[in-house]
Structure formats: structure tokens, C-alpha cells
PDB file of C-alpha atoms in Angstrom:
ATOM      1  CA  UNK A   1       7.949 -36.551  38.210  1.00 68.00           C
ATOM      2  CA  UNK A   2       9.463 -35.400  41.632  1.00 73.00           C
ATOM      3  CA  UNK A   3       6.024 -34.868  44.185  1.00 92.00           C
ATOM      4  CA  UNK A   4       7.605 -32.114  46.342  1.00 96.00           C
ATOM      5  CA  UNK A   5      10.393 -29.974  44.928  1.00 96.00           C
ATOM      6  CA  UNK A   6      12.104 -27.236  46.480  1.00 97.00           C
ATOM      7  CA  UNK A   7      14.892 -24.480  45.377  1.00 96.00           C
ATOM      8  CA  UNK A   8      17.040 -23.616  46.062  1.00 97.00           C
ATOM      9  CA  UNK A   9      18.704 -26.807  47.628  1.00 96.00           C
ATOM     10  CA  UNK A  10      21.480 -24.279  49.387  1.00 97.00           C
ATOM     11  CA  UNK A  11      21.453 -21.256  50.134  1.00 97.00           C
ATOM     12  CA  UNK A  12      24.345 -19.255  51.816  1.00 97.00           C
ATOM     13  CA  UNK A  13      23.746 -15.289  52.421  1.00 97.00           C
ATOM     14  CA  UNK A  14      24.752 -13.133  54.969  1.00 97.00           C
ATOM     15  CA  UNK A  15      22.791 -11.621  57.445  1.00 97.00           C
ATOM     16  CA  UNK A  16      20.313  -9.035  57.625  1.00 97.00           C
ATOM     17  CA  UNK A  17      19.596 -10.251  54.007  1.00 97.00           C
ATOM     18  CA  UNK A  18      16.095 -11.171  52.905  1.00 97.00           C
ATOM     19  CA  UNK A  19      15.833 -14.208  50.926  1.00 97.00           C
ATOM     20  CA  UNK A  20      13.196 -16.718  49.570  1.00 97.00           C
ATOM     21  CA  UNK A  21      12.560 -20.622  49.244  1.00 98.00           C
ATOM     22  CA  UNK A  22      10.084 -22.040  46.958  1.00 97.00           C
ATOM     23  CA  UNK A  23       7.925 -25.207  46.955  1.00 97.00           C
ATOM     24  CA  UNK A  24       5.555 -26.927  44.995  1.00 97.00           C
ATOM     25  CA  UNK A  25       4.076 -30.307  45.002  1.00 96.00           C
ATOM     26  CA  UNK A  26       2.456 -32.260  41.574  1.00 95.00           C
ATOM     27  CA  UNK A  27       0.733 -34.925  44.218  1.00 91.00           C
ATOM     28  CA  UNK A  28      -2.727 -32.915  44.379  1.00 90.00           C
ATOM     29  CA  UNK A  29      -2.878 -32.635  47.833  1.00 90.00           C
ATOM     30  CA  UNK A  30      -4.571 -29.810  49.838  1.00 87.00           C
ATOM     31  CA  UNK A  31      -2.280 -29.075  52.878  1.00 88.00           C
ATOM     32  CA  UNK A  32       1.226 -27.821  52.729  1.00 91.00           C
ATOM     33  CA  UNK A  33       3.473 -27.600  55.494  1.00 92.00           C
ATOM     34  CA  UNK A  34       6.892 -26.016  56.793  1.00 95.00           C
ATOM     35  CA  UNK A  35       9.181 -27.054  59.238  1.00 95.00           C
ATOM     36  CA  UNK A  36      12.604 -26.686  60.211  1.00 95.00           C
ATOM     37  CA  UNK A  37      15.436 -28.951  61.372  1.00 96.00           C
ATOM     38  CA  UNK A  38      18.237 -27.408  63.542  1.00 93.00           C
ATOM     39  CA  UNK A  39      21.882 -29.176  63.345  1.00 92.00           C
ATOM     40  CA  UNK A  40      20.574 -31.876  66.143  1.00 91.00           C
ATOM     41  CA  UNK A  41      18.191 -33.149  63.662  1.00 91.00           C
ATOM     42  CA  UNK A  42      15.080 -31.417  65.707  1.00 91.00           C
ATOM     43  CA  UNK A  43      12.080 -31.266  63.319  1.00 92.00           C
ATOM     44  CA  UNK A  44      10.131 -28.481  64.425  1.00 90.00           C
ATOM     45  CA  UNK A  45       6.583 -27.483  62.316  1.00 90.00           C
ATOM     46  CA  UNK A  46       6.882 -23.844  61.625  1.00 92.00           C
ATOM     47  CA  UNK A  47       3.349 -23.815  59.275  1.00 89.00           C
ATOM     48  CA  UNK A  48       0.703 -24.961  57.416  1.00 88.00           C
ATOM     49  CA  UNK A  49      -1.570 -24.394  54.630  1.00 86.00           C
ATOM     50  CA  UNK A  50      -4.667 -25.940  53.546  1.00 84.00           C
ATOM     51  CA  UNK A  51      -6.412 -24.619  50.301  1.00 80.00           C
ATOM     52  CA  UNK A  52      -4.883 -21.485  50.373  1.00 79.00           C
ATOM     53  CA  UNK A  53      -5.515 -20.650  54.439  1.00 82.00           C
ATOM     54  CA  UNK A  54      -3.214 -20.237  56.746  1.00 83.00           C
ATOM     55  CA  UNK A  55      -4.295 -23.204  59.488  1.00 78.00           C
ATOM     56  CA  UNK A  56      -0.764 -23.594  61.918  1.00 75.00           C
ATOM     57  CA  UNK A  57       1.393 -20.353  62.228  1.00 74.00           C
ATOM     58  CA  UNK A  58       3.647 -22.357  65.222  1.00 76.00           C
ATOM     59  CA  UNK A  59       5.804 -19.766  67.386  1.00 79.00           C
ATOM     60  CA  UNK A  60       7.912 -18.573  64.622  1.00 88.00           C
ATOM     61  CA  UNK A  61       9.372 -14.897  64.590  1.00 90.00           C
ATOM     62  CA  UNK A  62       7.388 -12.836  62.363  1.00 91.00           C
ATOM     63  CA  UNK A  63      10.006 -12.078  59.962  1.00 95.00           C
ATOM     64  CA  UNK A  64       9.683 -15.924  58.137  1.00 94.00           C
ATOM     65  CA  UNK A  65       6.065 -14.998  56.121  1.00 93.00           C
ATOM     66  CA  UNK A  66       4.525 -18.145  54.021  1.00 92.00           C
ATOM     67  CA  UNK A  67       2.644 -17.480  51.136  1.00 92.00           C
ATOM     68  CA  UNK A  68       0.710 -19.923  48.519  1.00 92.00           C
ATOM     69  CA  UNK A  69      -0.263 -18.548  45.625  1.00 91.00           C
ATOM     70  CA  UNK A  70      -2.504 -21.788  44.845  1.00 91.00           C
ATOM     71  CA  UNK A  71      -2.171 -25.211  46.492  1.00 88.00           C
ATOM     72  CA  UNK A  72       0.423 -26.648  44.869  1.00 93.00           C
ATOM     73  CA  UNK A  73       2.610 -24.097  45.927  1.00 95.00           C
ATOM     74  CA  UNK A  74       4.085 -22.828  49.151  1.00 95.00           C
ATOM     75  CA  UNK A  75       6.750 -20.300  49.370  1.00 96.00           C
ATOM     76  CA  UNK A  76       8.492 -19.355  52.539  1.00 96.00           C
ATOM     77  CA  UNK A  77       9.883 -15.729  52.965  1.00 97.00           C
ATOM     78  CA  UNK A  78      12.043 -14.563  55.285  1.00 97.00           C
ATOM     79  CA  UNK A  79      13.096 -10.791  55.967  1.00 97.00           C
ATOM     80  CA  UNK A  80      16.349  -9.816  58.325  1.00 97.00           C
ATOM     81  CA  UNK A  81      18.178 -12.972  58.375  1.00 97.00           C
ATOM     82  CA  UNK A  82      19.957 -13.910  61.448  1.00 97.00           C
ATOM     83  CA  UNK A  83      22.785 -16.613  62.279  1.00 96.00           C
ATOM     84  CA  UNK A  84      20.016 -18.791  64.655  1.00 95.00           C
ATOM     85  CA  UNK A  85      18.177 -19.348  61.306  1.00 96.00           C
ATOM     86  CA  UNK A  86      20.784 -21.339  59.711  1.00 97.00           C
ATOM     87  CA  UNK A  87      19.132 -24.617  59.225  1.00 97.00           C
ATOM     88  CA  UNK A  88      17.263 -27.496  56.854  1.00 97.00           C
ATOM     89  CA  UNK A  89      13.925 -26.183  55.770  1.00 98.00           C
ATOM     90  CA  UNK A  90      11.876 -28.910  54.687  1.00 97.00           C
ATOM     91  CA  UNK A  91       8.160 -28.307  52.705  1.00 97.00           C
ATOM     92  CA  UNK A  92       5.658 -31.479  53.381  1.00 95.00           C
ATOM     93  CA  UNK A  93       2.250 -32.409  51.776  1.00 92.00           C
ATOM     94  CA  UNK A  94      -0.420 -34.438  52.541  1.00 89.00           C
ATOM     95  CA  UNK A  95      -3.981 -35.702  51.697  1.00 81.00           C
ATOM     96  CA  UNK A  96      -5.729 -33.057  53.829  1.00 56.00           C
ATOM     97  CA  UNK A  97      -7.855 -33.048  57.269  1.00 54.00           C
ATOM     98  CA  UNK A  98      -9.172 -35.590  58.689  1.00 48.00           C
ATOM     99  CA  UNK A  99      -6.848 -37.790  56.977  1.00 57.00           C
ATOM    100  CA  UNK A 100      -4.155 -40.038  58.520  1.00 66.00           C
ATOM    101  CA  UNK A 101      -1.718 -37.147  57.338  1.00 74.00           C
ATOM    102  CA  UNK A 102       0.692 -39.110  55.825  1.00 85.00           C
ATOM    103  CA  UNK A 103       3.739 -36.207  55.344  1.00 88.00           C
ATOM    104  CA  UNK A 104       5.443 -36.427  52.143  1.00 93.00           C
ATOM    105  CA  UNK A 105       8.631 -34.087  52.159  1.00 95.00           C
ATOM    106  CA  UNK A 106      10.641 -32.285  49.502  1.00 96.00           C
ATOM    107  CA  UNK A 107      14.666 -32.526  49.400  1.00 96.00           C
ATOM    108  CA  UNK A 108      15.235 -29.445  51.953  1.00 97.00           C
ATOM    109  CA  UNK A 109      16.799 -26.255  51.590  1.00 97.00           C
ATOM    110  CA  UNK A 110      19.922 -26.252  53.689  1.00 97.00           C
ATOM    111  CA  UNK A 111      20.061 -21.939  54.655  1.00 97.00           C
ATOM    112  CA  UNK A 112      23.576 -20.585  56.072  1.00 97.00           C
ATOM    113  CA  UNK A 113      23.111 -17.409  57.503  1.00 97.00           C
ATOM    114  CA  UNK A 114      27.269 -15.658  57.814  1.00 96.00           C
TER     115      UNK A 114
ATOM    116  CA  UNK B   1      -2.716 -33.044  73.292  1.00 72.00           C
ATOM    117  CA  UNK B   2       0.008 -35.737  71.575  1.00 78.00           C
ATOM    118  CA  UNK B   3       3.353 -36.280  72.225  1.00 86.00           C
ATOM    119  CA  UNK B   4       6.432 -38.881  70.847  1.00 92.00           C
ATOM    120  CA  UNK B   5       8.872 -39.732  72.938  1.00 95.00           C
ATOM    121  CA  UNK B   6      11.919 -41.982  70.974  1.00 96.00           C
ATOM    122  CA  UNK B   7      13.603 -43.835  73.370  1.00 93.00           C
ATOM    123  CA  UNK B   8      17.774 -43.714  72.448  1.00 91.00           C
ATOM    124  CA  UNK B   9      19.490 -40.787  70.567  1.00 93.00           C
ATOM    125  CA  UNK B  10      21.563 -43.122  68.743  1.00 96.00           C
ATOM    126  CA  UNK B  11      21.545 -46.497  68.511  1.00 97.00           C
ATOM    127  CA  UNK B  12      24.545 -48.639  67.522  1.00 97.00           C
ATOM    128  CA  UNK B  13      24.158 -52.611  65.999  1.00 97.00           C
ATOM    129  CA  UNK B  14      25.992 -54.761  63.800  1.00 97.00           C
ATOM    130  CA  UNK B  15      25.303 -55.571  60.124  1.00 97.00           C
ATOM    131  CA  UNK B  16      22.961 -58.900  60.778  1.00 97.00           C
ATOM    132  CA  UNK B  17      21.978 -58.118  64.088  1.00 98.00           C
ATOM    133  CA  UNK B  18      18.333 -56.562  65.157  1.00 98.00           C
ATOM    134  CA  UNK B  19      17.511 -53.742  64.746  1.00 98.00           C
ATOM    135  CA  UNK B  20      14.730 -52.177  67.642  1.00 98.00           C
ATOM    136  CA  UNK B  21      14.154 -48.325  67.948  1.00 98.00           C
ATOM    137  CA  UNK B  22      11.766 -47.443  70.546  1.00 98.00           C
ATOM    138  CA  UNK B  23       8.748 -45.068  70.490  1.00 97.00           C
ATOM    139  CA  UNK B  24       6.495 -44.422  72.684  1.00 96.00           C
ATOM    140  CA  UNK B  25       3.316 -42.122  71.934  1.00 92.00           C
ATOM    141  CA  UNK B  26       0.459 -40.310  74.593  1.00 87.00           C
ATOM    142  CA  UNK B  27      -2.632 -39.082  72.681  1.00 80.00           C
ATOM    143  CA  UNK B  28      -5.983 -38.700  74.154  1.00 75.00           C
ATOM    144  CA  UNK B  29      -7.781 -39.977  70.892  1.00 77.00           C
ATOM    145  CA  UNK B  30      -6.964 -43.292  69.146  1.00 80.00           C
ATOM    146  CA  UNK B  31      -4.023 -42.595  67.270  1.00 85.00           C
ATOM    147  CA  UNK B  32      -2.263 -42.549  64.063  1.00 89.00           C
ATOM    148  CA  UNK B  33       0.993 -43.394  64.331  1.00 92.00           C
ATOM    149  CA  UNK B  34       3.968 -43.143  61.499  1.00 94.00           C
ATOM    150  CA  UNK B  35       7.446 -44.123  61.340  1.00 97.00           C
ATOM    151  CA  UNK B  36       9.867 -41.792  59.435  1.00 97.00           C
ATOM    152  CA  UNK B  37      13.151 -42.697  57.414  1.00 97.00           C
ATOM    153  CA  UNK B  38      15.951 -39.889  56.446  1.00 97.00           C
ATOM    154  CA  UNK B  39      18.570 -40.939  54.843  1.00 95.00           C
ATOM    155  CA  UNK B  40      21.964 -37.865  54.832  1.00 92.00           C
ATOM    156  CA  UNK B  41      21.409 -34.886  53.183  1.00 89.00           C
ATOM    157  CA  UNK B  42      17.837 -35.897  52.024  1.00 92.00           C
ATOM    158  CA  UNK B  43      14.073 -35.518  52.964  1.00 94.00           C
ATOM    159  CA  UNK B  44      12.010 -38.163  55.452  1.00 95.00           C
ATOM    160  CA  UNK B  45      10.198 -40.939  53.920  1.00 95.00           C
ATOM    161  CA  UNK B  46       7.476 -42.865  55.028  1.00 94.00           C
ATOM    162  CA  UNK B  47       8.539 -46.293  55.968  1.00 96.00           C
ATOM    163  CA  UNK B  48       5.418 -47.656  57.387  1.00 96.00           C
ATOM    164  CA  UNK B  49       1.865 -46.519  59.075  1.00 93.00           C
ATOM    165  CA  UNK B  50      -0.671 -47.585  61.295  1.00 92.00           C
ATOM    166  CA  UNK B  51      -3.939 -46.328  61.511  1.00 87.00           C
ATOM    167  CA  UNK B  52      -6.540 -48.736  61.784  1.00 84.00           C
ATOM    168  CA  UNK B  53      -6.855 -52.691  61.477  1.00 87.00           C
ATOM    169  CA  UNK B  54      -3.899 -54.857  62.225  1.00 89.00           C
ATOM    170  CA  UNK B  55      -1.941 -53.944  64.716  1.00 91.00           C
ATOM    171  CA  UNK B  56       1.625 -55.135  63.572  1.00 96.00           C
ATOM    172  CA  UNK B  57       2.652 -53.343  60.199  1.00 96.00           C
ATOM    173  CA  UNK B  58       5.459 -54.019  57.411  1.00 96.00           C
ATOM    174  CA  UNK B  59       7.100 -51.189  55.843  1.00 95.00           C
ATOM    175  CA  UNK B  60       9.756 -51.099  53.439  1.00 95.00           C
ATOM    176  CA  UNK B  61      12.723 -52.248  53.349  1.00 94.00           C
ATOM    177  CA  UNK B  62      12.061 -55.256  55.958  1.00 96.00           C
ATOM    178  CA  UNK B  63      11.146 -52.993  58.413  1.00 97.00           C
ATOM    179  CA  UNK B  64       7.763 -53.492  60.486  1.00 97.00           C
ATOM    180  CA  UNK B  65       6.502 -52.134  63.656  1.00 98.00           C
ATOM    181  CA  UNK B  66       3.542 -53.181  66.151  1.00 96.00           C
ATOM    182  CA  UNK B  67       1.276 -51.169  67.919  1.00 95.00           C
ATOM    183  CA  UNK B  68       0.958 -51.760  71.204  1.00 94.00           C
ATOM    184  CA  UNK B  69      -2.216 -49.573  72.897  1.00 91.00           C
ATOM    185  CA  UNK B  70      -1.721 -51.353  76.797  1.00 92.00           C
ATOM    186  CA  UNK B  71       2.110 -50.141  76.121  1.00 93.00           C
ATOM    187  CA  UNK B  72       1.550 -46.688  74.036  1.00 93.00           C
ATOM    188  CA  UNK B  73       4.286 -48.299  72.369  1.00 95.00           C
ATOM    189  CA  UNK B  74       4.995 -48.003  68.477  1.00 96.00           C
ATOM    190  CA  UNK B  75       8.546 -49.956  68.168  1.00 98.00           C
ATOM    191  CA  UNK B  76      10.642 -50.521  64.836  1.00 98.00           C
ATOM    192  CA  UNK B  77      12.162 -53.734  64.225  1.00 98.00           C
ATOM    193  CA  UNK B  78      14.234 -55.405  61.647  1.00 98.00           C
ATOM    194  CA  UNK B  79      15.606 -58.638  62.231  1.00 97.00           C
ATOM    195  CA  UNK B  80      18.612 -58.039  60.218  1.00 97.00           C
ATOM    196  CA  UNK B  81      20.298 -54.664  59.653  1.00 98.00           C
ATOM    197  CA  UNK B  82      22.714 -53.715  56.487  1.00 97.00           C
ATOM    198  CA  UNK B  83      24.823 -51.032  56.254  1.00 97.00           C
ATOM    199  CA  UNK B  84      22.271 -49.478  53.973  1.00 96.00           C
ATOM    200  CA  UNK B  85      19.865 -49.119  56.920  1.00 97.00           C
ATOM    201  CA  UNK B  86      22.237 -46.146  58.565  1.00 97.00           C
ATOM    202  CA  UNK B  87      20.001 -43.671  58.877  1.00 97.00           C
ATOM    203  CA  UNK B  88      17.981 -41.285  60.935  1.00 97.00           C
ATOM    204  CA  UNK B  89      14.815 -42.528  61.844  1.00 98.00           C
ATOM    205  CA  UNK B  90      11.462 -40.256  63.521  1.00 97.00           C
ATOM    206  CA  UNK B  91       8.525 -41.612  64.850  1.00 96.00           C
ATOM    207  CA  UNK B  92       5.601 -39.735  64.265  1.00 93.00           C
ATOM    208  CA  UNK B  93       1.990 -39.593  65.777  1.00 89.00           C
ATOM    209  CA  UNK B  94      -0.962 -37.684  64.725  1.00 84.00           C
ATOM    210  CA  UNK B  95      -4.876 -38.278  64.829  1.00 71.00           C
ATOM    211  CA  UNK B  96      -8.207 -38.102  62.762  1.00 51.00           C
ATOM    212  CA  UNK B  97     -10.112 -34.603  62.604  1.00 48.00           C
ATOM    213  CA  UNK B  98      -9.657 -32.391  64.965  1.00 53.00           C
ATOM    214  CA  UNK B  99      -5.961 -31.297  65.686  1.00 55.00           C
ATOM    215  CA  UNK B 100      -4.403 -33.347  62.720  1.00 66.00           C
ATOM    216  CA  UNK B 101      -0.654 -31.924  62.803  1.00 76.00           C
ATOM    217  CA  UNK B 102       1.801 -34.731  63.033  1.00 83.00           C
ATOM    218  CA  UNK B 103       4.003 -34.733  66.012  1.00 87.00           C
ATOM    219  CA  UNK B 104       7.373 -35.596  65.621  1.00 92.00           C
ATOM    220  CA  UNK B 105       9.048 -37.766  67.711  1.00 94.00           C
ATOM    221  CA  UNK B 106      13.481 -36.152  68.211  1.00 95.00           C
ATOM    222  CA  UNK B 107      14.982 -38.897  66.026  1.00 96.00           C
ATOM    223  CA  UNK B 108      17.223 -41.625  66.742  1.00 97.00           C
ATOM    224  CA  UNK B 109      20.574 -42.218  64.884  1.00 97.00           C
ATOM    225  CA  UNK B 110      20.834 -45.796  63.608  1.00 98.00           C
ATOM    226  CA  UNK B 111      24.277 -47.081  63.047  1.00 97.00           C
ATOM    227  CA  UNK B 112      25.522 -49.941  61.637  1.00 97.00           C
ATOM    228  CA  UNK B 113      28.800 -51.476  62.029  1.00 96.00           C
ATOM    229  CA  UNK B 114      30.576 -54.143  59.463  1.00 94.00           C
TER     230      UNK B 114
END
């Protein structure tokens, strides 16, 4: 009965390599979101989804590529992997816009880049 | 535009004494404002919320905060900390409609001494 799940929970790959994370959340909300925590904890929003649409695409290279299939599910590409993208990944939820957009978070992904 | 500011990168107490992490928020609309709980190796949870109504809040775990609009001030308070409580903690503002993104505040470090 986990709300947001993620996998893979690690993830070590070298780099140049192209690799994938997956989310989904059972909670019914409408927005999805990305972000990324460096090794000082920084949480940084990378995107977000709502329904589907692409609403926040933050200053991110253009090599990490979201995609959701349907709105319970937000998958986060990314293509060339480099050593500065060694990090936590963390998918949110919440209710939706216009809501106090309370952020409920999956486990993390924890990617080493090599 | 909204911004979190979180007063102390790390913040040091012993078991029984209070625990206060500061926050202070600017946002040009009334705002919502959240306080964050991650625990090592795992995703934030919500430990309380304000939005609307009374201005002092409980959250879990005997945590509460109060929201002080003459101070922009959001604080986190427990009046007796356990070892249980070491953590890293976020504050978090965002507001209704318009630009609803939470804004994360850089997390503070809670330790907890015997």
C-alpha cells in the first residue's frame, strides 16, 4: 500500500551511460514532481507534471527527459550520464493546483555516476 | 516570488532539552507554509502545515510550529527532544493558485546528544 514508489532504490553505472528511474503513486493525485538532492542535502525541483503536461521544466540540462505515461506515473530519463549527476532523486505528489500542495515523496533513488 | 530561509545548518541539543529550528519565509501572497521531516536514507515527510485558521499548529511526533505574519517567521519547536528526533528537517513555503511550486527551505541538521 506504499503511495509513492520508486526503482530502482540504487543505481550505480558509469558514465556516458543512459539509464532510467521509475515512479508511480496509488494516492490519486494529479501533479507529479522531480527533484534532486546533492550530497549537502540541497533539494532542488527539477519538474513537474500535472495530468499528463509538462507545467515546471526548472534549469535542468536537457539530457534528464520526464515522461508520464498516465498520472500515476512519472518516469525520469536521463541520456549521457556524467559524475555531477550523482545524487538522491526523489518523485513527489500532491493534490493538484490551487491546493496547499502538500508534497508526498517516494523513498529516492540514490544514482552514482563512476 | 517566495523564498525560505532556515536559520542554522545544524543544530545541536540534548535529549530533554528544546528543540527550536528557525524559518523564516518572504512571499508576496498569504502563504502556505510546511515543515518537512527526513529521516537517513529515506524520503521527507510532512510533519505539520499551516494554511489557514489557527496560527500555531501541532504536527507529529510533539512537534508544533506558529506562524508568525509581523515576523515572516514559521519556527519548529519541541519541548523535549529524543534521540529519535535526529533528523534533517526543511521548511517549506508555497501559495494558493497561481505559482503553486513549493519552495524549499536548505535544511537544518538536528542532533541530539544522550
Amino acid at each position: 500500500d506504499t503511495a509513492v514508489s520508486q526503482t530502482p532504490k540504487y543505481l550505480v553505472t558509469q558514465m556516458g551511460n543512459d539509464k532510467s528511474i521509475k515512479c508511480e503513486q496509488n494516492l490519486g493525485h494529479d501533479t507529479m514532481y522531480w527533484y534532486k538532492q546533492d550530497s549537502k542535502k540541497f533539494l532542488k525541483i527539477m519538474f513537474s507534471y500535472n495530468n499528463k503536461e509538462l507545467i515546471i521544466n526548472e534549469t535542468v540540462p536537457n539530457r534528464f527527459s520526464p515522461k508520464s505515461p498516465d498520472k500515476a506515473h512519472l518516469n525520469l530519463h536521463i541520456n549521457s550520464l556524467e559524475l555531477g549527476d550523482s545524487a538522491v532523486y526523489f518523485c513527489a505528489s500532491s493534490g493538484g493546483r490551487g491546493l496547499d500542495n502538500e508534497q508526498f515523496f517516494g523513498p529516492g533513488t540514490r544514482l552514482t555516476v563512476l | 516570488a517566495q523564498s525560505v530561509t532556515q536559520l542554522g545548518s545544524h543544530v545541536s541539543v540534548s535529549e530533554g532539552a528544546l528543540v527550536l529550528l528557525r524559518c523564516n519565509y518572504s512571499s508576496s501572497v498569504p502563504p502556505y507554509l510546511f515543515w518537512y521531516v527526513q529521516y537517513p536514507n529515506q524520503g521527507l515527510q510532512l510533519l505539520l502545515k499551516y494554511t489557514t485558521g489557527a496560527t500555531l499548529v501541532k504536527g507529529i511526533n510533539g512537534f508544533e510550529a506558529e506562524f508568525k505574519k509581523s515576523e515572516t517567521s514559521f519556527h519548529l519547536t519541541k519541548p523535549s527532544a529524543h534521540m529519535s528526533d535526529a533528523a534533517e528537517y526543511f521548511c517549506a513555503v508555497s501559495r494558493s493558485g497561481g505559482s503553486y511550486i513549493p519552495t524549499f527551505g536548505r535544511g537544518t541538521s538536528l542532533i541530539v546528544h544522550p
